[in-house]
Amino acid sequence: MPGQLCQTSVIVLIRRAMESLQTRPLQASRPAAALSGEISVPGDKSISHRALMFAALAVGETRITGLLEGEDVLRTAAAMAALGAEIRREGADWLVAGRGIGGLIAPSDVLDMGNSGTAARLLCGILASHDVYAVMTGDASLRKRPMRRVIAPLSACGARFTARPGGLLPLTIEGARDALPITYTLPVASAQVKSAILLAGLNARGVTEVTEPEPTRDHSENMLRHFGAAVSISQQGRGRVIRLAGQPELRAADVAVPGDPSSAAFPLVAALLVPGSRVTINAVGLNPLRTGLFETLREMGAELTIRNPRVQGGESIGDIVVEHTALAAVDVPPERAPSMIDEYPILAVACAVARGTSRLRGLGELRVKESDRLAATTAMLRAGGVAVAVEGDDLIIDGMAAPPGGGLVETHMDHRLAMSALVFGQMTKAAMRIDDSTFIDTSFPGFVACMRRLGAAISGV
Ligand code: S3P
């Protein structure tokens, strides 16, 4: 039946996860021995959201393998089910029977996107060009994040949004009955904003055009083509112009989700930091618009080897072998930010133990992530005794061989802060504590078990 979830209900999964929502402090300390072993990390979060959304807009049944079963993505699954897609789990795979472009139904309840900015913003794009009324909200972190960046451009297609003052969730969306195509130049480098506009363009008559001054992750473009849409991309200076022909017939197309490079970053940096370590991380996505961290770590002297490079479902993947290396400080240019935007907290940890002073430039966008990551990363390093400063949008870190540690890190409902602090604690003289580890499940369920399997020292407090 449309709108209903068969078999393993996503709603049940989310409810179970919510029930267990209570603060879970943890502590991380130097492990007794080097980290070693072979692991894989959960599916890519960006690709998982998009796979569910595009499959729900396609005609036919899409099989998704390797979907990230983290809270953020389960929110997207629940939302697409509320809009009429049939979604079920079969073994480890997820099956989505789509309703076709224009075929989504109005949700009968509020869409709660939890902690996920990607889910909220991309869904605004879908709803903008569907003739439905919807109300959207999120958790305390998401309700602080700017939605004007999608509301402004999406309004041009004829959709009406009413948000809380400041352009914040909760918001209502009245989708356009006959959506106009949008032409828009991104004022900030944001794959979420680009994707929201392209998703709206799917149900608009005519050509939707997005210009991005800096290239951002292109999973939406790749997946649109994979599902049968006509997308053209041309270079413009350092950036790109993306054109999408509206109202294509999207056809169901199976998706194999690669391991998330943003999740791989945590065990990878841990292995770099702990002397004697050697770790292999299998089947990690290596889309060049996501690998800025690997490039930066190599500049710092890291030994990273890619084995078995291959292409899976239109995305490059490979196995990464990483060995402990003494790192040197780095100066990261601002134009690299889009390709490693989620990796700055863990890069900051690497810089904290690198020889010399690092400067990470152009990090303004970090202020509007799951937390103010510029402030929270600074506070994390200071809690471990590392000298760090913010100058404008730059983060400056004085590396030291053995930071004293011993501090408590406030994670502000931010999964990447929590994981970064737990990796940091593998190198500090005294243990590092975090106030709450629950949000790790939004992107990396099983993180602590995975790190412990490699030999990391993480325990309850
Ligand atoms: C994402 C884009 C990035 C990133 C987020 C995922 C996406 O956000 O930080 O975790 O899937 O499109 P911005 O578009 O705000 O840079």
mmCIF file of C-alpha atoms in Angstrom, residues 48-369:
data_model
loop_
_atom_site.group_PDB
_atom_site.id
_atom_site.type_symbol
_atom_site.label_atom_id
_atom_site.label_comp_id
_atom_site.label_asym_id
_atom_site.label_seq_id
_atom_site.Cartn_x
_atom_site.Cartn_y
_atom_site.Cartn_z
ATOM 1 C CA SER A 48 22.533 7.003 0.776
ATOM 2 C CA HIS A 49 20.203 10.013 1.139
ATOM 3 C CA ARG A 50 20.221 10.560 -2.595
ATOM 4 C CA ALA A 51 19.660 6.886 -3.448
ATOM 5 C CA LEU A 52 16.459 6.837 -1.358
ATOM 6 C CA MET A 53 15.236 10.139 -2.781
ATOM 7 C CA PHE A 54 15.928 9.415 -6.441
ATOM 8 C CA ALA A 55 14.530 5.886 -6.112
ATOM 9 C CA ALA A 56 11.327 7.334 -4.617
ATOM 10 C CA LEU A 57 11.045 9.647 -7.648
ATOM 11 C CA ALA A 58 11.692 6.876 -10.170
ATOM 12 C CA VAL A 59 9.255 4.457 -11.744
ATOM 13 C CA GLY A 60 9.878 0.856 -10.684
ATOM 14 C CA GLU A 61 11.758 -0.801 -7.855
ATOM 15 C CA THR A 62 15.333 0.161 -6.970
ATOM 16 C CA ARG A 63 17.572 -2.108 -4.926
ATOM 17 C CA ILE A 64 20.089 -0.280 -2.741
ATOM 18 C CA THR A 65 23.020 -2.241 -1.352
ATOM 19 C CA GLY A 66 25.297 -0.893 1.341
ATOM 20 C CA LEU A 67 22.857 1.831 2.449
ATOM 21 C CA LEU A 68 24.044 3.659 5.562
ATOM 22 C CA GLU A 69 21.621 2.630 8.292
ATOM 23 C CA GLY A 70 22.446 5.664 10.405
ATOM 24 C CA GLU A 71 19.784 7.883 11.929
ATOM 25 C CA ASP A 72 20.176 10.645 9.354
ATOM 26 C CA VAL A 73 19.462 8.320 6.461
ATOM 27 C CA LEU A 74 16.627 6.529 8.271
ATOM 28 C CA ARG A 75 14.983 9.941 8.580
ATOM 29 C CA THR A 76 15.120 10.296 4.817
ATOM 30 C CA ALA A 77 13.671 6.794 4.386
ATOM 31 C CA ALA A 78 10.806 7.612 6.737
ATOM 32 C CA ALA A 79 10.132 10.908 4.942
ATOM 33 C CA MET A 80 10.067 9.303 1.495
ATOM 34 C CA ALA A 81 7.689 6.644 2.844
ATOM 35 C CA ALA A 82 5.465 9.393 4.258
ATOM 36 C CA LEU A 83 5.427 10.893 0.742
ATOM 37 C CA GLY A 84 4.162 7.650 -0.716
ATOM 38 C CA ALA A 85 7.188 5.529 -1.679
ATOM 39 C CA GLU A 86 7.146 1.885 -0.611
ATOM 40 C CA ILE A 87 10.352 1.109 1.215
ATOM 41 C CA ARG A 88 11.364 -2.213 2.683
ATOM 42 C CA ARG A 89 14.450 -3.987 3.815
ATOM 43 C CA GLU A 90 15.383 -7.381 2.331
ATOM 44 C CA GLY A 91 18.366 -8.934 4.045
ATOM 45 C CA ALA A 92 21.013 -6.225 4.022
ATOM 46 C CA ASP A 93 19.478 -4.484 0.977
ATOM 47 C CA TRP A 94 16.810 -1.817 0.803
ATOM 48 C CA LEU A 95 14.099 -1.888 -1.857
ATOM 49 C CA VAL A 96 12.319 1.292 -2.906
ATOM 50 C CA ALA A 97 9.262 1.291 -5.167
ATOM 51 C CA GLY A 98 9.065 4.842 -6.485
ATOM 52 C CA ARG A 99 6.046 6.934 -7.412
ATOM 53 C CA GLY A 100 7.518 8.761 -10.387
ATOM 54 C CA ILE A 101 8.251 12.480 -10.679
ATOM 55 C CA GLY A 102 5.204 14.494 -9.649
ATOM 56 C CA GLY A 103 3.654 11.430 -8.034
ATOM 57 C CA LEU A 104 4.471 12.062 -4.372
ATOM 58 C CA ILE A 105 1.527 12.452 -1.989
ATOM 59 C CA ALA A 106 1.107 14.986 0.810
ATOM 60 C CA PRO A 107 2.428 13.672 4.135
ATOM 61 C CA SER A 108 -0.214 13.282 6.823
ATOM 62 C CA ASP A 109 2.144 14.332 9.609
ATOM 63 C CA VAL A 110 5.131 16.568 10.275
ATOM 64 C CA LEU A 111 8.352 15.468 8.552
ATOM 65 C CA ASP A 112 10.999 15.257 11.274
ATOM 66 C CA MET A 113 14.472 15.247 9.722
ATOM 67 C CA GLY A 114 16.263 14.718 13.048
ATOM 68 C CA ASN A 115 19.888 15.896 12.949
ATOM 69 C CA SER A 116 20.247 15.899 9.162
ATOM 70 C CA GLY A 117 20.794 19.094 7.180
ATOM 71 C CA THR A 118 21.193 17.113 3.971
ATOM 72 C CA ALA A 119 17.846 15.349 4.437
ATOM 73 C CA ALA A 120 16.065 18.615 5.269
ATOM 74 C CA ARG A 121 17.505 20.711 2.465
ATOM 75 C CA LEU A 122 17.268 18.132 -0.299
ATOM 76 C CA LEU A 123 13.706 17.325 0.700
ATOM 77 C CA CYS A 124 12.803 21.030 0.471
ATOM 78 C CA GLY A 125 13.883 20.783 -3.169
ATOM 79 C CA ILE A 126 11.691 17.765 -3.862
ATOM 80 C CA LEU A 127 8.660 19.267 -2.121
ATOM 81 C CA ALA A 128 9.071 22.680 -3.808
ATOM 82 C CA SER A 129 7.940 21.292 -7.155
ATOM 83 C CA HIS A 130 5.276 18.883 -5.895
ATOM 84 C CA ASP A 131 1.750 20.168 -5.379
ATOM 85 C CA VAL A 132 1.684 19.224 -1.684
ATOM 86 C CA TYR A 133 1.584 20.932 1.698
ATOM 87 C CA ALA A 134 4.154 19.757 4.222
ATOM 88 C CA VAL A 135 5.569 20.789 7.589
ATOM 89 C CA MET A 136 9.201 20.050 8.384
ATOM 90 C CA THR A 137 11.149 20.112 11.621
ATOM 91 C CA GLY A 138 14.316 18.661 13.116
ATOM 92 C CA ASP A 139 16.206 18.241 16.374
ATOM 93 C CA ALA A 140 17.653 21.084 18.457
ATOM 94 C CA SER A 141 20.819 21.196 16.321
ATOM 95 C CA LEU A 142 18.998 21.217 12.959
ATOM 96 C CA ARG A 143 16.534 23.845 14.190
ATOM 97 C CA LYS A 144 19.483 26.239 14.539
ATOM 98 C CA ARG A 145 20.772 25.717 10.990
ATOM 99 C CA PRO A 146 20.115 28.154 8.134
ATOM 100 C CA MET A 147 17.373 27.142 5.709
ATOM 101 C CA ARG A 148 17.219 30.455 3.842
ATOM 102 C CA ARG A 149 19.971 29.213 1.606
ATOM 103 C CA VAL A 150 17.433 26.811 0.049
ATOM 104 C CA ILE A 151 14.228 28.767 0.703
ATOM 105 C CA ALA A 152 15.430 31.783 -1.348
ATOM 106 C CA PRO A 153 16.319 29.969 -4.573
ATOM 107 C CA LEU A 154 13.498 27.412 -4.322
ATOM 108 C CA SER A 155 10.873 30.152 -3.964
ATOM 109 C CA ALA A 156 11.684 31.134 -7.561
ATOM 110 C CA CYS A 157 9.978 27.962 -8.828
ATOM 111 C CA GLY A 158 6.675 29.087 -7.309
ATOM 112 C CA ALA A 159 6.866 27.227 -3.976
ATOM 113 C CA ARG A 160 5.862 29.043 -0.782
ATOM 114 C CA PHE A 161 7.815 28.604 2.429
ATOM 115 C CA THR A 162 7.016 29.924 5.890
ATOM 116 C CA ALA A 163 9.876 29.527 8.323
ATOM 117 C CA ARG A 164 10.610 30.611 11.861
ATOM 118 C CA PRO A 165 12.316 34.035 12.131
ATOM 119 C CA GLY A 166 15.857 33.765 10.831
ATOM 120 C CA GLY A 167 14.804 31.212 8.220
ATOM 121 C CA LEU A 168 14.857 28.367 10.727
ATOM 122 C CA LEU A 169 12.927 25.115 11.086
ATOM 123 C CA PRO A 170 10.131 24.289 11.670
ATOM 124 C CA LEU A 171 8.880 25.456 8.302
ATOM 125 C CA THR A 172 5.888 24.877 6.076
ATOM 126 C CA ILE A 173 6.161 24.214 2.366
ATOM 127 C CA GLU A 174 3.444 24.703 -0.201
ATOM 128 C CA GLY A 175 4.878 23.153 -3.316
ATOM 129 C CA ALA A 176 4.268 24.733 -6.724
ATOM 130 C CA ARG A 177 1.477 23.244 -8.844
ATOM 131 C CA ASP A 178 3.278 24.038 -12.079
ATOM 132 C CA ALA A 179 6.893 24.634 -11.107
ATOM 133 C CA LEU A 180 9.129 26.970 -13.079
ATOM 134 C CA PRO A 181 12.735 25.996 -13.766
ATOM 135 C CA ILE A 182 15.297 27.839 -11.641
ATOM 136 C CA THR A 183 18.508 29.535 -12.773
ATOM 137 C CA TYR A 184 20.785 30.205 -9.826
ATOM 138 C CA THR A 185 24.395 30.952 -8.941
ATOM 139 C CA LEU A 186 25.393 29.554 -5.555
ATOM 140 C CA PRO A 187 26.599 32.299 -3.174
ATOM 141 C CA VAL A 188 28.287 29.652 -0.977
ATOM 142 C CA ALA A 189 29.865 26.369 -2.057
ATOM 143 C CA SER A 190 27.118 23.949 -1.039
ATOM 144 C CA ALA A 191 26.260 20.592 -2.562
ATOM 145 C CA GLN A 192 23.071 20.609 -0.512
ATOM 146 C CA VAL A 193 21.816 23.836 -2.078
ATOM 147 C CA LYS A 194 22.862 22.702 -5.564
ATOM 148 C CA SER A 195 21.089 19.371 -5.065
ATOM 149 C CA ALA A 196 17.913 20.965 -3.685
ATOM 150 C CA ILE A 197 17.619 23.111 -6.831
ATOM 151 C CA LEU A 198 18.287 20.158 -9.148
ATOM 152 C CA LEU A 199 15.696 18.057 -7.300
ATOM 153 C CA ALA A 200 13.129 20.855 -7.693
ATOM 154 C CA GLY A 201 14.067 21.034 -11.381
ATOM 155 C CA LEU A 202 13.064 17.417 -11.884
ATOM 156 C CA ASN A 203 9.393 18.430 -11.825
ATOM 157 C CA ALA A 204 9.746 21.790 -13.587
ATOM 158 C CA ARG A 205 9.085 22.317 -17.276
ATOM 159 C CA GLY A 206 12.283 23.474 -18.978
ATOM 160 C CA VAL A 207 15.952 23.619 -18.091
ATOM 161 C CA THR A 208 17.160 24.180 -14.522
ATOM 162 C CA GLU A 209 20.617 25.730 -14.325
ATOM 163 C CA VAL A 210 22.928 25.909 -11.315
ATOM 164 C CA THR A 211 26.290 27.650 -11.404
ATOM 165 C CA GLU A 212 28.768 26.803 -8.665
ATOM 166 C CA PRO A 213 31.880 28.983 -8.326
ATOM 167 C CA GLU A 214 33.735 26.102 -6.620
ATOM 168 C CA PRO A 215 33.018 22.486 -7.528
ATOM 169 C CA THR A 216 31.174 20.605 -4.762
ATOM 170 C CA ARG A 217 30.392 16.906 -4.430
ATOM 171 C CA ASP A 218 28.611 15.744 -7.584
ATOM 172 C CA HIS A 219 26.717 12.701 -6.305
ATOM 173 C CA SER A 220 23.368 14.231 -7.347
ATOM 174 C CA GLU A 221 24.575 14.802 -10.902
ATOM 175 C CA ASN A 222 25.987 11.249 -11.085
ATOM 176 C CA MET A 223 22.831 9.720 -9.713
ATOM 177 C CA LEU A 224 20.502 11.783 -11.898
ATOM 178 C CA ARG A 225 22.290 10.356 -14.925
ATOM 179 C CA HIS A 226 22.218 6.878 -13.410
ATOM 180 C CA PHE A 227 18.418 7.118 -13.124
ATOM 181 C CA GLY A 228 18.084 8.367 -16.729
ATOM 182 C CA ALA A 229 17.940 12.187 -16.517
ATOM 183 C CA ALA A 230 19.765 14.409 -19.020
ATOM 184 C CA VAL A 231 22.382 16.463 -17.159
ATOM 185 C CA SER A 232 25.093 18.530 -18.818
ATOM 186 C CA ILE A 233 28.073 19.934 -16.950
ATOM 187 C CA SER A 234 30.435 22.576 -18.302
ATOM 188 C CA GLN A 235 33.482 24.099 -16.665
ATOM 189 C CA GLN A 236 33.360 27.815 -15.850
ATOM 190 C CA GLY A 237 36.576 29.125 -14.354
ATOM 191 C CA ARG A 238 37.298 26.928 -11.358
ATOM 192 C CA GLY A 239 33.596 26.094 -11.043
ATOM 193 C CA ARG A 240 30.862 24.464 -13.089
ATOM 194 C CA VAL A 241 27.498 25.081 -14.703
ATOM 195 C CA ILE A 242 25.040 22.205 -14.333
ATOM 196 C CA ARG A 243 21.960 21.992 -16.563
ATOM 197 C CA LEU A 244 19.111 19.574 -16.031
ATOM 198 C CA ALA A 245 16.288 19.004 -18.523
ATOM 199 C CA GLY A 246 13.054 18.975 -16.503
ATOM 200 C CA GLN A 247 10.432 16.248 -16.240
ATOM 201 C CA PRO A 248 12.514 13.299 -17.350
ATOM 202 C CA GLU A 249 11.173 9.808 -16.758
ATOM 203 C CA LEU A 250 13.401 8.506 -13.978
ATOM 204 C CA ARG A 251 13.666 4.728 -14.159
ATOM 205 C CA ALA A 252 14.522 2.519 -11.193
ATOM 206 C CA ALA A 253 18.265 1.772 -11.182
ATOM 207 C CA ASP A 254 20.080 -0.286 -8.561
ATOM 208 C CA VAL A 255 22.609 1.569 -6.406
ATOM 209 C CA ALA A 256 25.665 0.138 -4.636
ATOM 210 C CA VAL A 257 26.695 2.620 -1.960
ATOM 211 C CA PRO A 258 30.477 2.883 -1.373
ATOM 212 C CA GLY A 259 32.011 3.208 2.085
ATOM 213 C CA ASP A 260 31.925 6.806 3.305
ATOM 214 C CA PRO A 261 35.312 8.559 2.971
ATOM 215 C CA SER A 262 34.167 11.010 5.662
ATOM 216 C CA SER A 263 33.733 8.071 8.070
ATOM 217 C CA ALA A 264 36.939 6.345 6.922
ATOM 218 C CA ALA A 265 38.735 9.548 7.937
ATOM 219 C CA PHE A 266 38.491 8.674 11.664
ATOM 220 C CA PRO A 267 40.163 5.239 11.761
ATOM 221 C CA LEU A 268 42.547 6.481 9.079
ATOM 222 C CA VAL A 269 43.818 9.426 11.137
ATOM 223 C CA ALA A 270 43.905 7.238 14.266
ATOM 224 C CA ALA A 271 46.228 4.821 12.437
ATOM 225 C CA LEU A 272 48.425 7.697 11.291
ATOM 226 C CA LEU A 273 48.774 8.974 14.856
ATOM 227 C CA VAL A 274 49.404 5.800 16.864
ATOM 228 C CA PRO A 275 53.023 4.628 16.444
ATOM 229 C CA GLY A 276 53.498 1.320 14.619
ATOM 230 C CA SER A 277 49.929 1.177 13.271
ATOM 231 C CA ARG A 278 48.876 -0.311 9.944
ATOM 232 C CA VAL A 279 45.206 -0.424 8.982
ATOM 233 C CA THR A 280 43.342 -1.303 5.779
ATOM 234 C CA ILE A 281 39.947 0.259 5.073
ATOM 235 C CA ASN A 282 38.125 -1.537 2.269
ATOM 236 C CA ALA A 283 35.816 -0.202 -0.452
ATOM 237 C CA VAL A 284 36.003 3.495 0.395
ATOM 238 C CA GLY A 285 34.463 6.049 -1.974
ATOM 239 C CA LEU A 286 37.184 8.053 -3.737
ATOM 240 C CA ASN A 287 35.144 10.582 -5.681
ATOM 241 C CA PRO A 288 37.752 13.335 -6.297
ATOM 242 C CA LEU A 289 35.317 15.945 -4.954
ATOM 243 C CA ARG A 290 35.444 14.175 -1.578
ATOM 244 C CA THR A 291 39.126 13.373 -1.149
ATOM 245 C CA GLY A 292 40.629 16.698 -0.085
ATOM 246 C CA LEU A 293 41.577 15.203 3.291
ATOM 247 C CA PHE A 294 43.647 12.436 1.702
ATOM 248 C CA GLU A 295 45.478 15.015 -0.435
ATOM 249 C CA THR A 296 46.125 17.160 2.641
ATOM 250 C CA LEU A 297 47.359 14.249 4.743
ATOM 251 C CA ARG A 298 49.745 13.280 1.947
ATOM 252 C CA GLU A 299 51.093 16.840 1.978
ATOM 253 C CA MET A 300 51.701 16.306 5.701
ATOM 254 C CA GLY A 301 53.777 13.240 4.848
ATOM 255 C CA ALA A 302 51.177 10.505 5.389
ATOM 256 C CA GLU A 303 51.695 7.069 3.878
ATOM 257 C CA LEU A 304 48.408 6.251 2.157
ATOM 258 C CA THR A 305 48.213 3.543 -0.484
ATOM 259 C CA ILE A 306 45.158 2.912 -2.621
ATOM 260 C CA ARG A 307 44.723 -0.734 -3.570
ATOM 261 C CA ASN A 308 42.264 -2.190 -6.116
ATOM 262 C CA PRO A 309 40.979 1.101 -7.505
ATOM 263 C CA ARG A 310 37.685 0.397 -9.279
ATOM 264 C CA VAL A 311 34.412 2.003 -10.324
ATOM 265 C CA GLN A 312 31.188 0.941 -8.642
ATOM 266 C CA GLY A 313 27.850 2.410 -9.723
ATOM 267 C CA GLY A 314 29.490 5.435 -11.337
ATOM 268 C CA GLU A 315 31.639 6.255 -8.268
ATOM 269 C CA SER A 316 35.381 5.537 -7.852
ATOM 270 C CA ILE A 317 36.232 3.357 -4.890
ATOM 271 C CA GLY A 318 39.349 1.639 -3.537
ATOM 272 C CA ASP A 319 40.914 0.007 -0.496
ATOM 273 C CA ILE A 320 43.092 2.347 1.563
ATOM 274 C CA VAL A 321 46.153 1.106 3.408
ATOM 275 C CA VAL A 322 47.441 3.530 6.006
ATOM 276 C CA GLU A 323 50.567 3.339 8.160
ATOM 277 C CA HIS A 324 51.672 5.430 11.088
ATOM 278 C CA THR A 325 53.685 8.439 9.944
ATOM 279 C CA ALA A 326 55.156 11.379 11.822
ATOM 280 C CA LEU A 327 53.214 14.253 10.291
ATOM 281 C CA ALA A 328 54.383 17.767 9.420
ATOM 282 C CA ALA A 329 52.243 20.911 9.636
ATOM 283 C CA VAL A 330 50.265 22.009 6.595
ATOM 284 C CA ASP A 331 48.755 25.131 5.036
ATOM 285 C CA VAL A 332 45.400 24.223 3.467
ATOM 286 C CA PRO A 333 44.071 26.643 0.828
ATOM 287 C CA PRO A 334 40.441 27.816 1.088
ATOM 288 C CA GLU A 335 39.491 26.432 -2.318
ATOM 289 C CA ARG A 336 40.053 22.913 -1.022
ATOM 290 C CA ALA A 337 37.316 23.300 1.592
ATOM 291 C CA PRO A 338 34.387 21.894 -0.443
ATOM 292 C CA SER A 339 36.243 18.611 -1.057
ATOM 293 C CA MET A 340 36.885 18.072 2.663
ATOM 294 C CA ILE A 341 34.271 20.213 4.365
ATOM 295 C CA ASP A 342 33.279 17.537 6.892
ATOM 296 C CA GLU A 343 36.868 16.517 7.626
ATOM 297 C CA TYR A 344 38.249 19.640 9.333
ATOM 298 C CA PRO A 345 37.657 18.481 12.930
ATOM 299 C CA ILE A 346 39.636 15.267 12.331
ATOM 300 C CA LEU A 347 42.259 17.112 10.263
ATOM 301 C CA ALA A 348 42.628 19.504 13.202
ATOM 302 C CA VAL A 349 43.422 16.490 15.401
ATOM 303 C CA ALA A 350 46.144 15.417 12.947
ATOM 304 C CA CYS A 351 47.522 18.989 12.945
ATOM 305 C CA ALA A 352 47.542 19.006 16.764
ATOM 306 C CA VAL A 353 50.246 16.338 16.761
ATOM 307 C CA ALA A 354 52.045 17.439 13.593
ATOM 308 C CA ARG A 355 55.451 19.129 13.729
ATOM 309 C CA GLY A 356 54.985 22.896 13.297
ATOM 310 C CA THR A 357 52.116 25.346 12.927
ATOM 311 C CA SER A 358 49.239 24.504 10.569
ATOM 312 C CA ARG A 359 46.842 26.976 9.007
ATOM 313 C CA LEU A 360 43.472 25.751 7.692
ATOM 314 C CA ARG A 361 41.999 28.549 5.582
ATOM 315 C CA GLY A 362 38.510 29.619 4.625
ATOM 316 C CA LEU A 363 36.419 27.662 7.125
ATOM 317 C CA GLY A 364 33.436 30.019 7.428
ATOM 318 C CA GLU A 365 30.979 27.279 6.442
ATOM 319 C CA LEU A 366 32.016 25.230 9.495
ATOM 320 C CA ARG A 367 30.068 27.685 11.638
ATOM 321 C CA VAL A 368 26.744 26.368 10.269
ATOM 322 C CA LYS A 369 27.276 22.615 10.450
#
